[in-house]
Short mmCIF file of N, CA and C in Angstrom, two decimals:
data_model
loop_
_atom_site.label_atom_id
_atom_site.label_comp_id
_atom_site.label_asym_id
_atom_site.label_seq_id
_atom_site.Cartn_x
_atom_site.Cartn_y
_atom_site.Cartn_z
N UNK A 586 17.19 -24.75 31.63
CA UNK A 586 15.99 -25.20 31.59
C UNK A 586 16.64 -26.97 31.97
N UNK A 587 15.36 -27.50 32.30
CA UNK A 587 15.96 -28.91 32.55
C UNK A 587 16.15 -29.91 31.50
N UNK A 588 16.31 -31.03 31.90
CA UNK A 588 16.61 -31.90 30.33
C UNK A 588 15.36 -32.01 30.05
N UNK A 589 14.16 -32.84 30.85
CA UNK A 589 12.56 -33.33 30.62
C UNK A 589 12.51 -31.65 30.16
N UNK A 590 12.56 -31.01 30.17
CA UNK A 590 11.11 -29.60 29.40
C UNK A 590 12.24 -29.73 28.21
N UNK A 591 13.56 -29.23 27.78
CA UNK A 591 14.05 -29.58 26.55
C UNK A 591 13.48 -30.67 25.87
N UNK A 592 13.72 -32.05 26.64
CA UNK A 592 13.08 -32.95 25.42
C UNK A 592 11.60 -32.61 25.21
N UNK A 593 10.99 -32.29 26.25
CA UNK A 593 9.31 -32.42 25.67
C UNK A 593 9.29 -31.29 24.66
N UNK A 594 10.34 -29.78 24.60
CA UNK A 594 9.79 -29.42 23.44
C UNK A 594 10.29 -29.88 22.29
N UNK A 595 11.42 -30.16 22.62
CA UNK A 595 11.86 -31.21 20.80
C UNK A 595 10.73 -31.74 20.66
N UNK A 596 10.03 -32.51 21.28
CA UNK A 596 9.06 -33.69 20.48
C UNK A 596 7.97 -33.00 20.00
N UNK A 597 7.74 -31.93 20.64
CA UNK A 597 6.41 -31.20 20.56
C UNK A 597 7.17 -30.06 18.55
N UNK A 598 8.48 -29.85 19.06
CA UNK A 598 9.05 -29.12 17.68
C UNK A 598 8.80 -30.55 16.44
N UNK A 599 9.67 -30.94 17.40
CA UNK A 599 9.25 -33.01 15.74
C UNK A 599 7.88 -32.59 15.31
N UNK A 600 7.12 -32.80 16.32
CA UNK A 600 5.04 -33.19 15.49
C UNK A 600 5.42 -32.69 15.48
N UNK A 601 5.43 -30.59 15.29
CA UNK A 601 4.56 -29.87 14.57
C UNK A 601 5.62 -29.64 12.73
N UNK A 602 6.48 -30.10 13.07
CA UNK A 602 7.60 -30.28 12.05
C UNK A 602 6.59 -31.19 10.77
N UNK A 603 6.56 -32.93 11.81
CA UNK A 603 6.22 -33.51 10.83
C UNK A 603 4.35 -33.37 10.07
N UNK A 604 4.50 -32.51 11.81
CA UNK A 604 2.57 -31.88 10.50
C UNK A 604 2.45 -31.24 10.09
N UNK A 605 3.30 -30.50 10.00
CA UNK A 605 3.38 -29.26 8.19
C UNK A 605 4.08 -29.76 7.18
N UNK A 606 5.15 -30.67 7.50
CA UNK A 606 5.44 -31.49 6.10
C UNK A 606 4.08 -32.38 5.60
N UNK A 607 3.50 -32.52 6.32
CA UNK A 607 2.23 -33.74 6.28
C UNK A 607 1.37 -32.58 5.36
N UNK A 608 0.88 -31.17 5.87
CA UNK A 608 -0.11 -30.25 5.13
C UNK A 608 0.87 -30.10 3.98
N UNK A 609 2.16 -29.71 3.84
CA UNK A 609 2.33 -29.54 2.28
C UNK A 609 2.52 -30.28 1.89
N UNK A 610 2.09 -31.51 2.09
CA UNK A 610 2.49 -32.78 1.11
C UNK A 610 1.32 -33.11 0.19
N UNK A 611 0.12 -33.66 1.14
CA UNK A 611 -0.77 -33.95 1.36
C UNK A 611 -2.03 -32.24 1.24
N UNK A 612 -1.83 -32.26 2.51
CA UNK A 612 -3.21 -30.60 2.30
C UNK A 612 -3.38 -29.21 1.24
N UNK A 613 -2.26 -28.97 0.92
CA UNK A 613 -1.78 -28.16 0.16
C UNK A 613 -2.66 -28.93 -1.15
N UNK A 614 -2.16 -29.21 -1.61
CA UNK A 614 -2.60 -30.04 -3.10
C UNK A 614 -4.04 -30.17 -3.17
N UNK A 615 -5.02 -30.35 -2.35
CA UNK A 615 -5.95 -30.93 -1.91
C UNK A 615 -6.77 -29.38 -2.35
N UNK A 616 -6.04 -28.53 -1.16
CA UNK A 616 -6.68 -27.25 -1.19
C UNK A 616 -6.27 -26.95 -2.95
N UNK A 617 -5.80 -26.54 -3.31
CA UNK A 617 -5.53 -26.41 -4.73
C UNK A 617 -6.72 -26.73 -5.41
N UNK A 618 -6.79 -28.19 -5.87
CA UNK A 618 -8.25 -29.11 -6.15
C UNK A 618 -8.89 -28.79 -5.57
N UNK A 619 -9.30 -28.19 -4.69
CA UNK A 619 -10.76 -28.24 -4.22
C UNK A 619 -10.62 -26.01 -4.49
N UNK A 620 -10.07 -25.57 -4.51
CA UNK A 620 -10.57 -24.16 -5.32
C UNK A 620 -10.62 -24.75 -6.39
N UNK A 621 -9.19 -25.34 -7.36
CA UNK A 621 -9.95 -25.10 -8.66
C UNK A 621 -11.32 -25.47 -8.77
N UNK A 622 -12.28 -26.28 -8.32
CA UNK A 622 -13.32 -26.95 -8.38
C UNK A 622 -14.11 -25.37 -7.62
N UNK A 623 -13.76 -24.77 -7.43
CA UNK A 623 -14.86 -23.30 -6.57
C UNK A 623 -15.01 -22.54 -8.05
N UNK A 624 -15.62 -21.85 -7.65
CA UNK A 624 -16.34 -21.13 -8.60
C UNK A 624 -15.46 -19.95 -8.90
N UNK A 625 -15.75 -19.52 -10.08
CA UNK A 625 -14.90 -18.47 -10.78
C UNK A 625 -14.17 -17.39 -9.96
N UNK A 626 -14.77 -17.16 -9.24
CA UNK A 626 -14.31 -15.84 -8.33
C UNK A 626 -13.12 -16.03 -7.90
N UNK A 627 -13.09 -17.75 -7.35
CA UNK A 627 -12.27 -18.55 -6.33
C UNK A 627 -11.46 -18.61 -6.86
N UNK A 628 -11.32 -19.15 -8.66
CA UNK A 628 -10.17 -19.71 -9.18
C UNK A 628 -9.43 -18.64 -9.87
N UNK A 629 -10.31 -17.44 -9.92
CA UNK A 629 -9.01 -15.97 -10.29
C UNK A 629 -7.59 -16.26 -9.12
N UNK A 630 -8.06 -16.12 -8.15
CA UNK A 630 -7.40 -15.76 -7.01
C UNK A 630 -6.80 -17.23 -6.31
N UNK A 631 -7.20 -18.58 -7.12
CA UNK A 631 -6.35 -20.27 -6.74
C UNK A 631 -4.68 -19.60 -6.18
N UNK A 632 -4.22 -19.52 -7.67
CA UNK A 632 -2.50 -19.63 -7.06
C UNK A 632 -2.16 -18.21 -6.23
N UNK A 633 -2.58 -17.33 -6.16
CA UNK A 633 -2.36 -16.30 -4.75
C UNK A 633 -2.51 -17.37 -3.40
N UNK A 634 -3.48 -17.85 -3.58
CA UNK A 634 -4.02 -18.74 -2.11
C UNK A 634 -2.75 -19.76 -1.67
N UNK A 635 -2.68 -20.13 -2.77
CA UNK A 635 -1.95 -21.76 -2.41
C UNK A 635 -0.63 -21.08 -2.25
N UNK A 636 0.22 -20.17 -3.25
CA UNK A 636 1.37 -19.73 -2.52
C UNK A 636 1.79 -18.68 -1.63
N UNK A 637 0.54 -18.30 -0.82
CA UNK A 637 0.39 -17.60 0.45
C UNK A 637 0.32 -18.59 1.62
N UNK A 638 -0.37 -19.28 1.56
CA UNK A 638 -0.09 -20.62 2.38
C UNK A 638 0.93 -21.35 2.64
N UNK A 639 1.38 -21.55 1.54
CA UNK A 639 3.06 -22.71 1.17
C UNK A 639 4.15 -21.19 2.08
N UNK A 640 3.66 -19.96 1.73
CA UNK A 640 4.70 -19.64 2.48
C UNK A 640 4.70 -19.03 3.55
N UNK A 641 3.77 -19.27 4.11
CA UNK A 641 3.01 -18.83 5.82
C UNK A 641 3.76 -20.86 6.92
N UNK A 642 3.19 -21.81 6.05
CA UNK A 642 3.62 -23.03 6.27
C UNK A 642 5.42 -22.99 6.43
N UNK A 643 6.25 -22.38 5.77
CA UNK A 643 7.43 -21.97 5.72
C UNK A 643 8.04 -21.17 6.60
N UNK A 644 7.03 -20.01 6.56
CA UNK A 644 7.38 -19.16 7.89
C UNK A 644 7.80 -19.89 9.20
N UNK A 645 6.35 -20.92 9.36
CA UNK A 645 6.37 -21.15 10.71
C UNK A 645 7.49 -22.68 10.43
N UNK A 646 7.42 -23.23 9.91
CA UNK A 646 8.61 -23.93 10.05
C UNK A 646 10.29 -23.42 10.25
N UNK A 647 10.44 -22.24 9.47
CA UNK A 647 11.39 -21.82 9.43
C UNK A 647 11.69 -22.02 11.48
N UNK A 648 10.58 -20.81 11.95
CA UNK A 648 10.51 -20.60 13.56
C UNK A 648 10.19 -21.75 13.97
N UNK A 649 9.91 -22.73 14.09
CA UNK A 649 10.32 -23.63 14.46
C UNK A 649 11.86 -24.36 14.97
N UNK A 650 12.35 -24.65 13.23
CA UNK A 650 13.40 -24.92 12.75
C UNK A 650 14.40 -24.25 14.34
N UNK A 651 14.32 -22.69 14.21
CA UNK A 651 15.37 -21.52 15.11
C UNK A 651 14.67 -22.19 16.45
N UNK A 652 13.98 -22.27 16.59
CA UNK A 652 13.94 -22.27 18.13
C UNK A 652 14.53 -23.97 19.08
N UNK A 653 14.62 -25.19 17.52
CA UNK A 653 15.24 -26.12 17.67
C UNK A 653 16.69 -25.85 18.26
N UNK A 654 17.65 -24.84 17.29
CA UNK A 654 18.91 -24.86 17.50
C UNK A 654 18.91 -23.18 18.66
N UNK A 655 18.29 -23.08 19.30
CA UNK A 655 18.08 -22.05 20.75
C UNK A 655 17.69 -23.58 21.88
N UNK A 656 17.12 -24.53 21.30
CA UNK A 656 17.14 -25.15 22.06
C UNK A 656 18.44 -25.63 22.84
N UNK A 657 19.09 -26.33 21.61
CA UNK A 657 20.68 -26.75 21.38
C UNK A 657 22.07 -25.63 21.90
N UNK A 658 21.53 -24.34 21.46
CA UNK A 658 21.81 -23.82 22.77
C UNK A 658 21.64 -23.47 24.50
N UNK A 659 20.69 -23.58 24.57
CA UNK A 659 20.43 -24.01 25.80
C UNK A 659 21.41 -24.94 26.44
N UNK A 660 20.76 -26.00 25.60
CA UNK A 660 21.77 -27.35 26.38
C UNK A 660 23.23 -27.44 26.62
N UNK A 661 23.98 -26.61 25.66
CA UNK A 661 25.39 -26.19 26.05
C UNK A 661 25.64 -25.30 26.95
N UNK A 662 24.95 -24.40 27.35
CA UNK A 662 24.66 -22.98 28.15
C UNK A 662 25.11 -21.99 27.09
N UNK A 663 24.76 -22.06 26.25
CA UNK A 663 25.78 -21.00 24.95
C UNK A 663 24.16 -20.53 24.94
N UNK A 664 22.93 -20.23 25.80
CA UNK A 664 22.25 -19.10 24.68
C UNK A 664 22.42 -17.43 25.18
N UNK A 665 23.95 -17.13 26.18
CA UNK A 665 24.00 -15.93 26.10
C UNK A 665 25.35 -15.89 25.20
N UNK A 666 25.18 -16.39 23.84
CA UNK A 666 25.99 -16.20 23.10
C UNK A 666 25.83 -15.00 22.11
N UNK A 667 26.72 -14.44 21.01
CA UNK A 667 25.73 -14.00 19.73
C UNK A 667 25.38 -14.76 19.58
N UNK A 668 25.65 -16.09 19.13
CA UNK A 668 24.56 -17.27 17.92
C UNK A 668 23.50 -17.38 18.04
N UNK A 669 23.30 -16.79 19.75
CA UNK A 669 22.17 -16.32 20.25
C UNK A 669 20.95 -15.70 19.07
N UNK A 670 21.35 -14.67 19.41
CA UNK A 670 20.67 -13.27 18.57
C UNK A 670 20.53 -13.67 16.92
N UNK A 671 21.41 -14.90 15.88
CA UNK A 671 20.87 -14.92 14.71
C UNK A 671 19.40 -15.97 15.07
N UNK A 672 19.33 -16.61 15.58
CA UNK A 672 18.58 -17.57 15.75
C UNK A 672 16.98 -17.10 16.08
N UNK A 673 16.94 -15.43 16.98
CA UNK A 673 15.93 -14.84 17.78
C UNK A 673 15.23 -13.70 16.31
N UNK A 674 16.70 -12.99 15.56
CA UNK A 674 16.76 -12.85 15.16
C UNK A 674 15.79 -12.81 13.26
N UNK A 675 16.05 -14.67 12.73
CA UNK A 675 15.36 -14.84 12.06
C UNK A 675 13.64 -15.34 13.03
N UNK A 676 13.85 -15.64 13.91
CA UNK A 676 12.36 -15.86 14.38
C UNK A 676 11.47 -14.62 14.45
N UNK A 677 12.03 -14.01 14.66
CA UNK A 677 11.86 -12.23 14.87
C UNK A 677 11.23 -11.68 12.84
N UNK A 678 11.93 -12.35 12.19
CA UNK A 678 11.73 -11.81 10.34
C UNK A 678 10.17 -12.63 10.23
N UNK A 679 10.97 -14.25 10.64
CA UNK A 679 9.57 -15.34 10.17
C UNK A 679 7.97 -14.84 10.38
N UNK A 680 8.07 -14.51 12.41
CA UNK A 680 6.91 -13.88 12.23
C UNK A 680 6.55 -12.79 12.21
N UNK A 681 7.20 -11.87 11.76
CA UNK A 681 6.73 -11.01 10.85
C UNK A 681 6.23 -10.72 9.46
N UNK A 682 6.95 -12.23 8.97
CA UNK A 682 6.30 -12.15 7.76
C UNK A 682 5.22 -13.31 7.51
N UNK A 683 5.22 -13.97 7.92
CA UNK A 683 3.10 -13.97 8.64
C UNK A 683 2.20 -13.59 8.85
N UNK A 684 2.66 -12.37 9.39
CA UNK A 684 1.78 -11.16 9.70
C UNK A 684 1.53 -10.94 8.33
N UNK A 685 2.00 -10.25 7.57
CA UNK A 685 2.34 -9.98 6.34
C UNK A 685 1.95 -10.44 5.90
N UNK A 686 1.64 -12.04 5.79
CA UNK A 686 1.13 -13.02 4.48
C UNK A 686 -0.49 -12.90 5.17
N UNK A 687 -0.79 -13.11 5.94
CA UNK A 687 -2.25 -13.57 6.59
C UNK A 687 -2.99 -11.97 6.12
N UNK A 688 -2.41 -10.77 6.37
CA UNK A 688 -3.08 -9.38 5.34
C UNK A 688 -2.97 -9.71 4.54
N UNK A 689 -1.74 -10.24 3.52
CA UNK A 689 -2.19 -10.33 2.15
C UNK A 689 -3.12 -11.17 2.03
N UNK A 690 -2.79 -12.66 2.48
CA UNK A 690 -4.71 -13.70 2.23
C UNK A 690 -5.50 -12.40 2.09
N UNK A 691 -5.68 -11.64 3.19
CA UNK A 691 -6.51 -10.56 3.74
C UNK A 691 -7.44 -10.09 2.12
N UNK A 692 -6.06 -9.26 1.76
CA UNK A 692 -6.39 -8.64 0.44
C UNK A 692 -6.23 -9.39 -0.79
N UNK A 693 -6.26 -10.25 -1.08
CA UNK A 693 -6.64 -11.85 -1.77
C UNK A 693 -7.85 -11.92 -1.70
N UNK A 694 -8.52 -11.82 -0.62
CA UNK A 694 -9.95 -12.52 -0.79
C UNK A 694 -10.99 -11.39 -0.49
N UNK A 695 -10.83 -10.31 -0.08
CA UNK A 695 -11.23 -9.07 0.10
C UNK A 695 -12.25 -8.43 -1.00
N UNK A 696 -11.58 -9.12 -2.34
CA UNK A 696 -12.43 -7.93 -4.01
C UNK A 696 -13.97 -9.54 -3.91
N UNK A 697 -14.68 -8.56 -4.74
CA UNK A 697 -15.68 -9.80 -4.48
C UNK A 697 -16.33 -10.29 -3.66
N UNK A 698 -16.96 -11.99 -4.01
CA UNK A 698 -18.46 -11.86 -2.98
C UNK A 698 -17.57 -13.33 -3.19
N UNK A 699 -16.44 -13.53 -3.16
CA UNK A 699 -15.93 -15.02 -2.79
C UNK A 699 -16.33 -15.74 -1.37
N UNK A 700 -15.71 -14.50 -0.30
CA UNK A 700 -15.53 -14.38 1.50
C UNK A 700 -16.83 -13.52 1.84
N UNK A 701 -17.20 -13.85 3.19
CA UNK A 701 -17.53 -12.66 3.88
C UNK A 701 -16.47 -11.67 4.14
N UNK A 702 -16.85 -10.67 4.10
CA UNK A 702 -16.23 -9.60 4.74
C UNK A 702 -16.15 -10.08 6.47
N UNK A 703 -16.77 -10.58 7.20
CA UNK A 703 -15.87 -10.77 8.16
C UNK A 703 -14.91 -11.36 8.27
N UNK A 704 -14.81 -12.10 7.43
CA UNK A 704 -13.66 -13.11 7.52
C UNK A 704 -12.23 -12.40 7.07
N UNK A 705 -12.74 -11.66 5.71
CA UNK A 705 -11.48 -10.46 5.77
C UNK A 705 -11.32 -9.51 6.83
N UNK A 706 -11.98 -9.28 7.41
CA UNK A 706 -11.97 -8.19 9.09
C UNK A 706 -11.01 -9.43 9.94
N UNK A 707 -11.58 -10.57 10.07
CA UNK A 707 -10.98 -11.52 11.09
C UNK A 707 -9.49 -11.93 10.44
N UNK A 708 -9.16 -11.93 9.49
CA UNK A 708 -7.57 -12.05 8.86
C UNK A 708 -7.39 -10.85 9.42
N UNK A 709 -7.49 -9.88 9.01
CA UNK A 709 -6.88 -8.73 9.48
C UNK A 709 -6.26 -8.43 10.97
N UNK A 710 -7.73 -8.73 11.74
CA UNK A 710 -7.03 -9.30 13.16
C UNK A 710 -6.35 -9.97 13.52
N UNK A 711 -6.09 -11.12 13.03
CA UNK A 711 -5.63 -12.05 13.44
C UNK A 711 -3.80 -11.80 12.45
N UNK A 712 -3.82 -11.11 11.69
CA UNK A 712 -2.81 -10.44 11.28
C UNK A 712 -2.21 -9.84 12.77
N UNK A 713 -3.20 -8.58 12.86
CA UNK A 713 -2.10 -8.12 13.99
C UNK A 713 -1.68 -8.75 15.04
N UNK A 714 -2.48 -9.62 15.28
CA UNK A 714 -1.77 -10.65 16.59
C UNK A 714 -1.16 -10.95 16.73
N UNK A 715 -0.31 -11.47 15.32
CA UNK A 715 0.94 -11.98 14.42
C UNK A 715 2.14 -11.63 14.57
N UNK A 716 1.33 -9.84 14.15
CA UNK A 716 2.03 -8.55 14.74
C UNK A 716 2.84 -8.81 15.53
N UNK A 717 1.88 -8.43 16.50
CA UNK A 717 1.93 -8.50 18.50
C UNK A 717 3.19 -9.95 18.59
N UNK A 718 2.54 -10.38 17.97
CA UNK A 718 3.54 -12.06 18.84
C UNK A 718 5.54 -11.44 18.32
N UNK A 719 5.64 -10.67 16.84
CA UNK A 719 6.97 -10.42 16.49
C UNK A 719 7.52 -9.66 17.47
N UNK A 720 6.49 -8.69 18.25
CA UNK A 720 6.74 -7.03 18.81
C UNK A 720 7.12 -8.06 20.38
N UNK A 721 6.82 -8.66 20.99
CA UNK A 721 6.80 -9.37 22.00
C UNK A 721 8.10 -10.38 21.63
N UNK A 722 8.47 -10.91 20.45
CA UNK A 722 10.28 -11.93 20.88
C UNK A 722 11.16 -10.03 20.34
N UNK A 723 10.96 -9.38 19.90
CA UNK A 723 11.19 -7.97 19.76
C UNK A 723 11.89 -8.19 21.69
N UNK A 724 11.26 -7.74 22.26
CA UNK A 724 11.41 -7.34 24.00
C UNK A 724 11.73 -8.71 24.42
N UNK A 725 11.72 -9.64 23.89
CA UNK A 725 12.66 -11.03 25.00
C UNK A 725 13.77 -11.00 24.07
N UNK A 726 13.97 -10.01 22.98
CA UNK A 726 15.46 -9.67 22.31
C UNK A 726 16.35 -8.99 23.29
N UNK A 727 15.76 -7.82 23.51
CA UNK A 727 15.70 -7.01 24.46
C UNK A 727 16.43 -7.45 25.54
N UNK A 728 15.44 -8.14 26.50
CA UNK A 728 15.73 -8.96 27.27
C UNK A 728 17.14 -9.99 27.50
N UNK A 729 17.05 -10.42 25.93
CA UNK A 729 18.08 -11.15 26.41
C UNK A 729 19.37 -10.41 26.18
N UNK A 730 19.60 -9.75 25.57
CA UNK A 730 20.54 -8.62 25.22
C UNK A 730 21.06 -7.99 26.36
N UNK A 731 20.08 -7.33 27.46
CA UNK A 731 20.43 -7.07 28.74
C UNK A 731 21.17 -8.18 29.56
N UNK A 732 20.03 -9.23 29.29
CA UNK A 732 20.78 -10.12 30.21
C UNK A 732 22.16 -10.78 30.21
N UNK A 733 22.32 -10.98 28.61
CA UNK A 733 23.38 -11.23 27.88
C UNK A 733 24.82 -10.24 28.92
N UNK A 734 24.82 -9.05 28.79
CA UNK A 734 25.39 -7.57 29.38
C UNK A 734 25.48 -8.26 30.95
N UNK A 735 24.88 -8.52 31.49
CA UNK A 735 24.51 -8.17 33.39
C UNK A 735 25.57 -9.70 33.55
N UNK A 736 25.09 -10.45 32.72
CA UNK A 736 26.46 -11.77 32.60
C UNK A 736 28.20 -11.93 32.69
N UNK A 737 27.90 -11.23 31.78
CA UNK A 737 29.25 -10.73 31.36
C UNK A 737 29.92 -9.76 31.92
N UNK A 738 29.19 -8.45 33.03
CA UNK A 738 29.42 -8.00 33.90
C UNK A 738 29.60 -8.54 35.33
N UNK A 739 29.19 -9.82 35.27
CA UNK A 739 29.18 -11.00 36.39
C UNK A 739 30.29 -11.43 36.19
N UNK A 740 30.31 -12.12 35.08
CA UNK A 740 31.78 -12.58 35.18
C UNK A 740 32.95 -11.85 35.05
N UNK A 741 32.89 -10.52 34.64
CA UNK A 741 34.13 -9.46 35.53
C UNK A 741 34.57 -9.08 36.42
N UNK A 742 33.79 -8.99 37.54
CA UNK A 742 33.38 -8.94 39.23
C UNK A 742 34.14 -10.63 39.35
N UNK A 743 33.45 -11.67 39.30
CA UNK A 743 33.80 -13.28 39.19
C UNK A 743 35.07 -13.45 38.86
#
């Protein structure tokens, strides 16, 4: 991977992490205030909504940090090392957690009339798509393992 590509991705990751920090420090408290001013139906699920949002943001941050660490391995030409699997496994877990959190948000919002049923259905669809992303990363992890084996075999031949 070229230096310019790594630099561009690191800039994107840094901007994403800064944006997530802003959302955590400014937007989530504002969300909590807005939810406290909403009707009684929303008020009863307010803590759950805020916790789910914070945990979702944490899952995204963990993923971005692991991608940053993988970029460090790429720069050192060490991506075919066992250390890469640790970060990929954490990424898979964070994406799976995000999918579960999306389903949990739908479950929290489903009872009552606080949101339209279509919103809950959309959250279920988004949860499925996020779960599919986790499965895609599992496939990519398998490809990394195969590439690592092939590289070791090639090193032995050479």
